[in-house]
Structure formats: C-alpha cells, structure tokens
XYZ file of C-alpha atoms in Angstrom:
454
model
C 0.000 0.000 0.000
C 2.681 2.258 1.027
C 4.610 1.798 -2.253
C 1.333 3.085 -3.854
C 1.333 6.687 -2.696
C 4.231 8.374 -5.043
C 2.370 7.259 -8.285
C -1.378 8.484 -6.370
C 0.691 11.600 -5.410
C 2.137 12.174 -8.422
C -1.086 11.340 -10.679
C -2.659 14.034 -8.494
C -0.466 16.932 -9.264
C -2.844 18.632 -11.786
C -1.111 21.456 -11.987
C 1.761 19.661 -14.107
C -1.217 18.016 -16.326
C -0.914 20.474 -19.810
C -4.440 21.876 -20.850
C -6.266 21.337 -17.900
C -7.174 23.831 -15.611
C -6.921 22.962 -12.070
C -10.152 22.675 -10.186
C -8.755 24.867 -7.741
C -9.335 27.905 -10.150
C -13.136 26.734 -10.367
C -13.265 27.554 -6.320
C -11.592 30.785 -6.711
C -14.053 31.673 -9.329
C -17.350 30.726 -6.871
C -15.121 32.532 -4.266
C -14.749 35.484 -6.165
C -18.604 35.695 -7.558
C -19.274 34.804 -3.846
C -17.349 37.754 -2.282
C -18.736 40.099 -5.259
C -22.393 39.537 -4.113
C -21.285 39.793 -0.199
C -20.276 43.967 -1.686
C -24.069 44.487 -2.577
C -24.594 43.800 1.290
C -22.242 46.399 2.046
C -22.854 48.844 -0.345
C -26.559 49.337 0.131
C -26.552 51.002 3.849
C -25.679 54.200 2.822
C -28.434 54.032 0.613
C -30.822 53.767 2.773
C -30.122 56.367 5.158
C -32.275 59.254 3.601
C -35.231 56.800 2.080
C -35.787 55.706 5.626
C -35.458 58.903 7.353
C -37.912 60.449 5.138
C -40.647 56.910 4.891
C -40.442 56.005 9.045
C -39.418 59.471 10.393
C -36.551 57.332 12.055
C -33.680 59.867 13.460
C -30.375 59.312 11.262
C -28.997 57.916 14.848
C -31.342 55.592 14.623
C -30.891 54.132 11.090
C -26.790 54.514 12.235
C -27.648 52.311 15.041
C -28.434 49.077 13.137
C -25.757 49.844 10.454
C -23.009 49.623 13.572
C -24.404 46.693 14.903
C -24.051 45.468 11.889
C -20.203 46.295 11.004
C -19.515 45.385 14.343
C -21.281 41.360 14.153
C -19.223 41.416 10.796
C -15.838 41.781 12.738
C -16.653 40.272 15.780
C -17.783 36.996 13.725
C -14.655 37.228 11.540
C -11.831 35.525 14.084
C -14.163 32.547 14.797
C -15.563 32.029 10.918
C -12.168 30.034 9.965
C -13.167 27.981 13.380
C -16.693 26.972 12.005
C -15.180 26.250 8.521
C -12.840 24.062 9.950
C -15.595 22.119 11.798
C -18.530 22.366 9.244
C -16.839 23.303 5.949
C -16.647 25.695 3.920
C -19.406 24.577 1.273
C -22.067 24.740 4.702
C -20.876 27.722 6.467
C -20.989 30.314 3.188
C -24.419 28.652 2.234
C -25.780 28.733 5.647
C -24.199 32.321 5.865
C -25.880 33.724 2.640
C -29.604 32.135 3.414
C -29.189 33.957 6.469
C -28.123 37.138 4.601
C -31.441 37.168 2.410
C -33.776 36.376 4.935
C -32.350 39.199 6.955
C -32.245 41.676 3.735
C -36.250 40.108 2.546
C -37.061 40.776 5.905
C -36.891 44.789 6.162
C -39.663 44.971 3.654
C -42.225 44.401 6.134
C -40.765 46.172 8.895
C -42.597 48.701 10.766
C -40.588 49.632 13.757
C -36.373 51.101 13.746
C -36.114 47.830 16.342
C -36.670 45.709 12.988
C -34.088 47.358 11.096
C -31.424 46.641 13.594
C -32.357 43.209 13.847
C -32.825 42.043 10.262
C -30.581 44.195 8.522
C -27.945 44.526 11.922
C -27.771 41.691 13.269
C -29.010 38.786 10.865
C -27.101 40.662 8.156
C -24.509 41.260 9.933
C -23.850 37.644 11.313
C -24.195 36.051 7.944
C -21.504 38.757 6.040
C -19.541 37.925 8.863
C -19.115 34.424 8.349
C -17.717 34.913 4.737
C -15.533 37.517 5.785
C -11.948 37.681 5.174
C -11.254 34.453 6.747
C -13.440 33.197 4.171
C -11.122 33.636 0.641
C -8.127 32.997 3.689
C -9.597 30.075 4.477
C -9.929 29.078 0.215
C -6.924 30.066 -0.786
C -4.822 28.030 1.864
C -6.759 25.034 1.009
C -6.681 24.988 -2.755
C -3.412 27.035 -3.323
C 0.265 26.399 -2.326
C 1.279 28.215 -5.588
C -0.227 31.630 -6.068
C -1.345 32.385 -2.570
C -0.398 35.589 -2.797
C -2.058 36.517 -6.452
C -5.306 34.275 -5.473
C -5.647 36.470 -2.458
C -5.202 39.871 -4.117
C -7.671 38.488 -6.487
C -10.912 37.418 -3.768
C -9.564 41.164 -1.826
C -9.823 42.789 -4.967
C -13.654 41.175 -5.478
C -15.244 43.742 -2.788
C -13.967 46.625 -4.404
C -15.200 44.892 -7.859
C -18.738 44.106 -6.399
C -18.818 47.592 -4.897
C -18.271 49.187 -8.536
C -21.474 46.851 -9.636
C -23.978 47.146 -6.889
C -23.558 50.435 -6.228
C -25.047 52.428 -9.673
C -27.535 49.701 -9.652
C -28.885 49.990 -6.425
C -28.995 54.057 -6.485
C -30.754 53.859 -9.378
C -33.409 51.511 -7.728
C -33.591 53.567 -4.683
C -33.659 56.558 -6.611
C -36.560 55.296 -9.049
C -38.526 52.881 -7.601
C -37.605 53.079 -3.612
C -35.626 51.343 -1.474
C -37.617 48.173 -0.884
C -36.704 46.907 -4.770
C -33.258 47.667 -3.196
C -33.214 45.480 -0.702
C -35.282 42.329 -2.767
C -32.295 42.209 -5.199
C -29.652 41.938 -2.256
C -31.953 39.276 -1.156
C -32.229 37.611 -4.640
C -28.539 38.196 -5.614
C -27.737 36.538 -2.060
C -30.313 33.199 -2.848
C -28.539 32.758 -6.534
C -25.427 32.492 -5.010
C -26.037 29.853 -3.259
C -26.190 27.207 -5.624
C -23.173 28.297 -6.996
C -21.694 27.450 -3.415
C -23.505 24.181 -2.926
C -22.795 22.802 -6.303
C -19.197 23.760 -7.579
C -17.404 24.695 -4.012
C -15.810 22.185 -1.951
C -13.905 22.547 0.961
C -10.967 20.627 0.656
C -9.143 19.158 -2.763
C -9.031 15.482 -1.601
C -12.516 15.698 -1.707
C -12.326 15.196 -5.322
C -9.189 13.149 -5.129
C -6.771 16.186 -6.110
C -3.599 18.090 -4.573
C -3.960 21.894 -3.911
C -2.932 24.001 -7.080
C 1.118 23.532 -7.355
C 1.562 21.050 -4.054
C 1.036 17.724 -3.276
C -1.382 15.196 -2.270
C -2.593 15.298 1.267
C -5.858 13.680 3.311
C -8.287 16.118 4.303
C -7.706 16.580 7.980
C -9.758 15.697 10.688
C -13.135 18.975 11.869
C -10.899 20.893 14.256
C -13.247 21.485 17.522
C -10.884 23.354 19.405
C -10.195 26.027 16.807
C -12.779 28.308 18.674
C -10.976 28.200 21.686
C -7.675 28.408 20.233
C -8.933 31.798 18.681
C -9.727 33.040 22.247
C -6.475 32.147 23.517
C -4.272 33.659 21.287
C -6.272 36.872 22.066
C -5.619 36.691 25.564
C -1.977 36.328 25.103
C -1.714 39.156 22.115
C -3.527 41.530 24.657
C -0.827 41.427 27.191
C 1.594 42.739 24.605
C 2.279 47.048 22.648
C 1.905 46.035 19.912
C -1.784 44.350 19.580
C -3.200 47.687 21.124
C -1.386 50.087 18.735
C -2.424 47.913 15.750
C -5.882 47.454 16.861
C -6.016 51.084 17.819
C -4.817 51.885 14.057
C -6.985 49.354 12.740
C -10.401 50.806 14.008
C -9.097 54.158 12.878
C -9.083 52.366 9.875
C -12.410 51.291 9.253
C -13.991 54.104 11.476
C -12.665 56.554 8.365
C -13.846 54.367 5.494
C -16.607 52.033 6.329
C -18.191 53.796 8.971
C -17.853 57.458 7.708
C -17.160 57.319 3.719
C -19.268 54.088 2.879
C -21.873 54.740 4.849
C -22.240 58.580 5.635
C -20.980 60.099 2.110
C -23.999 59.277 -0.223
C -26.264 61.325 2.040
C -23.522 64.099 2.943
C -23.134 64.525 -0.691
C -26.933 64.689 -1.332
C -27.171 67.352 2.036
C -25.655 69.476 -0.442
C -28.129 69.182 -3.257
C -25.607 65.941 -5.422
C -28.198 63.551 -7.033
C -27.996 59.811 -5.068
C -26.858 58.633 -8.089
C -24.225 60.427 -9.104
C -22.675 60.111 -5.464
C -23.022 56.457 -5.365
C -21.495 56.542 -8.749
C -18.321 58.495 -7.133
C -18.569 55.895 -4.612
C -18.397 52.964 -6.623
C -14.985 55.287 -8.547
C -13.468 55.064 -5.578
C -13.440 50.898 -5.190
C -12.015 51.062 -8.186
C -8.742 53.306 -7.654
C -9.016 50.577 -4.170
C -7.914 47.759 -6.222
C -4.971 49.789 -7.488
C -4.053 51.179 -4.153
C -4.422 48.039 -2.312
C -1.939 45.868 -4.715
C 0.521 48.898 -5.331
C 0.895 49.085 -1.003
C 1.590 45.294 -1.893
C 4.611 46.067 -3.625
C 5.776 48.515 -1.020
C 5.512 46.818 1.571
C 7.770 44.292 0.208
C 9.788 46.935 -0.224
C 9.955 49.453 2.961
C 9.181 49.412 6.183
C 5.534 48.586 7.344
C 5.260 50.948 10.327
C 6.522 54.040 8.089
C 4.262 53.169 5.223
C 0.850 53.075 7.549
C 2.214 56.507 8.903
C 2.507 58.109 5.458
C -1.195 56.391 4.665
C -3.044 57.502 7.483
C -1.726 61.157 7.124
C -2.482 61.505 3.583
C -5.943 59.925 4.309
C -6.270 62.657 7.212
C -5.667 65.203 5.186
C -7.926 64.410 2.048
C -10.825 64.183 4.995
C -10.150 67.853 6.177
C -10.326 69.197 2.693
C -13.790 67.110 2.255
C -16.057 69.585 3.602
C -15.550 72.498 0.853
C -15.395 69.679 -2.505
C -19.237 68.855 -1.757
C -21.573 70.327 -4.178
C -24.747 69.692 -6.082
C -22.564 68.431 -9.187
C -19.214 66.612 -9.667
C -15.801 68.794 -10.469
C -12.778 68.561 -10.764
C -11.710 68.544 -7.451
C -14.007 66.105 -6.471
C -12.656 63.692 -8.764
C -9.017 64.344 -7.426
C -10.376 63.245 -3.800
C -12.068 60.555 -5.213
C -9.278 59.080 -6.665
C -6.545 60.380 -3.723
C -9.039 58.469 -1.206
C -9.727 55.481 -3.065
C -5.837 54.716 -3.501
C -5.667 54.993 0.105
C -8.705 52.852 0.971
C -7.822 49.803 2.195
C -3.875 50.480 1.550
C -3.445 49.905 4.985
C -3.965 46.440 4.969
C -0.698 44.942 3.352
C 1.261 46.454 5.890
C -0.740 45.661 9.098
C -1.007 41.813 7.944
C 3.160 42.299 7.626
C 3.100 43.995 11.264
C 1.306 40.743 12.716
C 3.590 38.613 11.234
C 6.792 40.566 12.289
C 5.295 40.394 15.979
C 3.189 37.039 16.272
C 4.887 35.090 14.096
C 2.758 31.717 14.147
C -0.321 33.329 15.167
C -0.412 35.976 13.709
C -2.899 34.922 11.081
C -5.329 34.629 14.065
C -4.114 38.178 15.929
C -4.970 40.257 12.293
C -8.560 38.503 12.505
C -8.889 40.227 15.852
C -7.179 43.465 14.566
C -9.770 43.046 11.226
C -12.769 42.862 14.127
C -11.428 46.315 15.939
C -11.376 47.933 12.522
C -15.323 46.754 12.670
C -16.018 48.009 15.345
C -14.451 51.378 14.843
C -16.830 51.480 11.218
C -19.736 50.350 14.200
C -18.663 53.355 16.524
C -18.433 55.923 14.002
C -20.968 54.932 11.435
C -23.779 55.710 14.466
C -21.772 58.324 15.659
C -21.767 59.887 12.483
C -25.794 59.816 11.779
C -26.016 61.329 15.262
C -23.678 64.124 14.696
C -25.647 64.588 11.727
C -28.908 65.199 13.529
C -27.404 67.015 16.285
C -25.552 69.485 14.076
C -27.688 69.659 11.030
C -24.432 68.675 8.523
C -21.888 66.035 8.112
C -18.892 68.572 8.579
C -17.713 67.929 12.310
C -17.700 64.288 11.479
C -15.036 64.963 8.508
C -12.742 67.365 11.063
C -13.279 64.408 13.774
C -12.063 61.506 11.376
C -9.242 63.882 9.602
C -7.679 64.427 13.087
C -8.153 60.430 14.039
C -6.486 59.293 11.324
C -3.585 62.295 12.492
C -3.474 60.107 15.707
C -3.314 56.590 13.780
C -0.304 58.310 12.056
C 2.071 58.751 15.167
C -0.019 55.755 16.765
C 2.086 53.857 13.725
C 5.700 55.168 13.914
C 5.774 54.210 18.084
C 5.362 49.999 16.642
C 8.897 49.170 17.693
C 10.412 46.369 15.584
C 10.886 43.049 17.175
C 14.058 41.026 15.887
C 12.801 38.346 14.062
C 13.887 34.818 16.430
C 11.267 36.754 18.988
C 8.524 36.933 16.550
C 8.534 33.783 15.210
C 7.969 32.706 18.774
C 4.599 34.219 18.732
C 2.639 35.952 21.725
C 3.713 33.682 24.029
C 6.801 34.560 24.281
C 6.572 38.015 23.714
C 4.306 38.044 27.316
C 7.026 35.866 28.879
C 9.635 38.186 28.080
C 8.136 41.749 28.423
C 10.216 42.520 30.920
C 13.270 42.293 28.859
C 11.889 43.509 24.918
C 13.242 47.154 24.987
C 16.720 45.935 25.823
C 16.478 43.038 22.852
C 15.737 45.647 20.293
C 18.105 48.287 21.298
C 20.942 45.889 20.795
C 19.491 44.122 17.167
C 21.150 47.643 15.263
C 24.659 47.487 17.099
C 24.907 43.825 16.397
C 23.745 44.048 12.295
C-alpha cells in the first residue's frame, strides 16, 4: 500500500497536467462571484439612510444604530468564521451564511418599527456577512493554493472593491426610481442565486475530489478541528498582554472608522445634504473601489519593499488630510476637485492592509494569522462606533462637517499611533505571543541591541 502513494501523489499533481485547468481555479471563481455579491450587502446602507429617514421618520442615529451593529457582528464573527469552517466546511458555512443574509435583507420589507431594522438588517445581516468575511477567501486560498497564494488572495480582496463598482449604480438607481424596498429584494435575490453556486461547484478541501492543492502535493483532508474556537480566544488573551496588539488594533479601528463607517456609509447622504443627485454620489462611490484595487496591490509592492510601520504613517496622514479638505469639494454636481479626492481616497482605501497583515507577522509570528482577525474585528467596530456616531452628529448638528474634522484628526493620531510599533528582531517573533508576554520585561533591551549587532 505504502509503495502506492508516489504514483497516487504524483497522478494528483494537476497542476503539471498540460491543458487542464486545475479545479482549484473553479473555487476561486465561486469565491470570487461569492465575495462580489457579499459587496451588494455592504454597499446598500448608505443608501438607505435618507429613504428611511424620510418613509419612518426614524432619526439618522437611529438608522446609524443598526448599520453599527451590523459592522460590528461582521468583525466580531470574523476571528471565529475560519473555526466553524474548519468544523462544518466551507461549502455549509458560506451557504448557511448567505440564506441567512437574504432572509435578513427580505425581511426589512415588512418592517414597521427602527427595532426591525437593527435586527434584520444589523444583526441577521450582519452575522451572515460575517461568516464569509476575510477568513473566508483565507480560508480558500490556503486550502486549494500552495502556488499563487499571494495573487489568489489579491484576487478574492480585490472582489469587494469589484462588487462595490457593480452594486452600487444599480442599487442608487433603484432607490432613486422605484424606492428602497426593490433595493433590498435584489440583495436578497442576488444573495439566494449564489447559493447554488456554493452548494454545487465549491468544496472545501481538494481530496474531496481526489486532487492536490494548485502547485503542491497530495494530502488527506484533515480531521473537523473542535478546538479552533478556543484556540482563537487564547491567542487573544496572550496578544492583549503585549504594545503592539493595542497600537495595531487602535490603528486598525481608525481604519475602518474613516472608510466604512464614515465614507461608505455617511458620504452618499452628505453629498446629497448638499443638493448631489444619489446617483451620481453612489457613482463616485463605486470610482473610488475602483482606484481601491490599485491602491491596495501597489501598497503590496511597497511593503515588500519598505518598512511597514513608516508606510501606515505616510497612509493615514495623507488619508487625514484628504478628509479635512472634504467639507468644501461637496456640491450639487461633480468637479474637478471632487474627482481628485475621489481618486486620492480610493488609492488609500484599504492600503493599509498589506502592511498591518506584515506587522502581525513581524510580531506574532505563528499566530499571527489569528491576531490580524482580531485586529480586522477592531477595525469593525471602529466602522460600528463611528458609522452611528456619524448619523447622530448629523442630527445634532444639522451637517456632516464635524464628522469629517473628527475623522481627519483620528487618522492624524493613527499616524504617530504607527511610527511608536517598535520592531521586534525576528527569532522573537517567530515565537509568537507567548513569548513576547514571557519576556516583556526584557523587549526594549532586545531591540536596542538588534542595530549594534547588524
């Protein structure tokens, strides 16, 4: 039996096969139609802002309420979504996850009170984007993938912005037109014809259908991991004792608290405050996740290249600034200087992201997968915080303007928050969190010496 396995490995290796394209490129392509449809989710919130105010009467607080629950169940879910994939598979989870999604999103047609919205569209919404977050293509593209990781995962990152640029115009234009309940029945529809997709072509692990992963080797599909959950928890607990984890989660929530919780969600109506049709703001919107695909592959490349700490530093500034010079660009139609922000901002979107996922694996080595899902949740919750903040400012001060100053002068404090990350020499962070709460006592001294002896 044993002298069978080289010519089963070897028959296995599709990827050496001419002509044939590895099944593993057939998951990608249900991941990345998956993680396209998961953008409508996302991009219809700030749509709805100004149809509901208007129909229920419902403060802007209000309507901000159930969108931060909802950003916030997205990140809290994501560190323990690679835990129930690992127990239930992937094909379950992301099907489960997306039946949940439409039910929540069919739901809000009927609703009648602002405690509806925050629990179909907050927090049954919210749970099901959650579990086919992040850790979701992660999750894909260390199963199917040993070659290409790193261009499979730009790819299924790159899908949001994509599905962003398609939902978008198409949703304005509904809400615009024909209200925002036709809105809300295509998320729900778009959600349901997914799903077959998911159940018929994805499967969660190649020796399922007797292959090896795209450019490896043949291996048995390992055993549901039940302890993943907890493992999840405990690398938390050790991360927290440490600098670093704070100052990256700190940056991280700066993070999404000036894009998804204040651009994404706040700019459609700030824009129309000052007399710019829905759908031409959407439509500036949707520019911007496209200049995001640039930006985010481009801080790729530099971050190969230069320090991680400096780069977040340079990208949090710049962002700062474009937000201060926000309040005098809006107008009722779209100039020049609009577009310049539009396409400033969107390079800077999620260019953060390269060079916190290096951070976490300078300073956690092993774990540090797990640590940047519980950075990712922190930059959730900061979108939660400000995206209810944000509606409230909004009512209190009859304009969006504070909430630009507030964010410019955040991301300010992300800036120096970035340059105080003190490099860790790199025998430390391989030894992940645990030792880096073992030896706290003795990490200043460590890094002071790495320079004299290089």
């Amino acid at each position: 039996m044993t002298q069978t396995a080289p010519t089963s490995t070897a028959s296995r290796q599709a990827p050496r096969q001419p002509g044939r394209i590895h099944r593993a490129w057939f998951v990608a392509a249900v991941a990345f139609v998956t993680i396209i449809g998961a953008a409508g989710f996302a991009s219809l919130p700030g749509l709805l802002i100004e149809p509901l105010h208007e129909e229920f009467d419902w403060s802007r607080g209000t309507i901000g309420l159930a969108v931060s629950v909802n950003l916030a169940l997205y990140g809290l879910t994501a560190p323990f979504a690679a835990a129930l994939m690992d127990r239930f598979g992937i094909r379950k989870v992301v099907a489960c996850a997306l039946t949940v999604i439409a039910g929540g999103s069919a739901a809000t047609v009927w609703m009648t009170a602002s405690w509806q919205l925050v629990l179909f569209w907050g927090v049954l919404v919210g749970l099901g984007s959650g579990s086919m977050a992040l850790a979701f293509a992660a999750t894909v593209t260390n199963r199917w993938f040993t070659a290409r990781r790193g261009l499979v995962t730009g790819i299924l990152t790159a899908a949001g912005a994509s599905g962003q640029l398609v939902f978008l115009p198409l949703l304005s234009w509904l809400v615009e037109h024909h209200g925002w309940r036709p809105a809300t029945v295509t998320v729900s529809l778009t959600a349901l014809c997914v799903v077959p997709f998911v159940w018929l072509l994805l499967r969660d692990h190649p020796a399922d259908v007797g292959l090896a992963p795209y450019g490896g080797t043949y291996a048995q599909k390992p055993a549901p991991v039940p302890g993943a959950a907890r493992r999840a928890v405990t690398v938390l607990f050790k991360a927290a004792r440490t600098g670093p984890f704070w100052l990256l989660a700190g940056t991280f929530a700066i993070c999404g608290a000036s894009t998804n919780g204040l651009v994404r969600t706040h700019f459609v109506p700030a824009a129309h405050d000052h007399g710019m049709p829905v759908t031409a703001a959407a439509g500036l919107l949707a520019v911007i996740g496209v200049f995001d695909v640039v930006g985010t592959v481009a801080s790729g490349w530099f971050t190969d290249r230069f320090e991680a700490r400096r780069l977040l530093a340079v990208y949090y500034a710049l962002r700062g600034i474009s937000l201060l010079f926000l309040p005098v660009l809006l107008a009722p139609s779209v100039h020049p200087p609009m577009v310049f922000f539009i396409v400033f901002y969107g390079l800077d979107w999620v260019a953060t992201v390269p060079p916190t996922i290096a951070l976490c694996r300078e300073q956690y080595g092993d774990d540090s997968a797990i640590v940047f899902g519980w950075v990712l949740a922190s930059h959730q919750v900061g979108a939660a915080v400000v995206a209810f903040l944000g509606g409230l400012a909004r009512d209190v001060f009859g304009s969006y303007d504070v909430v630009w100053y507030a964010s410019g002068a955040l991301c300010a404090m992300a800036a120096l928050m970035s340059m105080v990350i003190r490099r860790r020499p790199a025998a430390a962070a391989t030894a992940g969190p645990a030792l880096a709460a073992a030896t706290a006592g003795t990490a200043a001294p460590a890094e002071t010496a790495a320079p004299a002896g290089a």
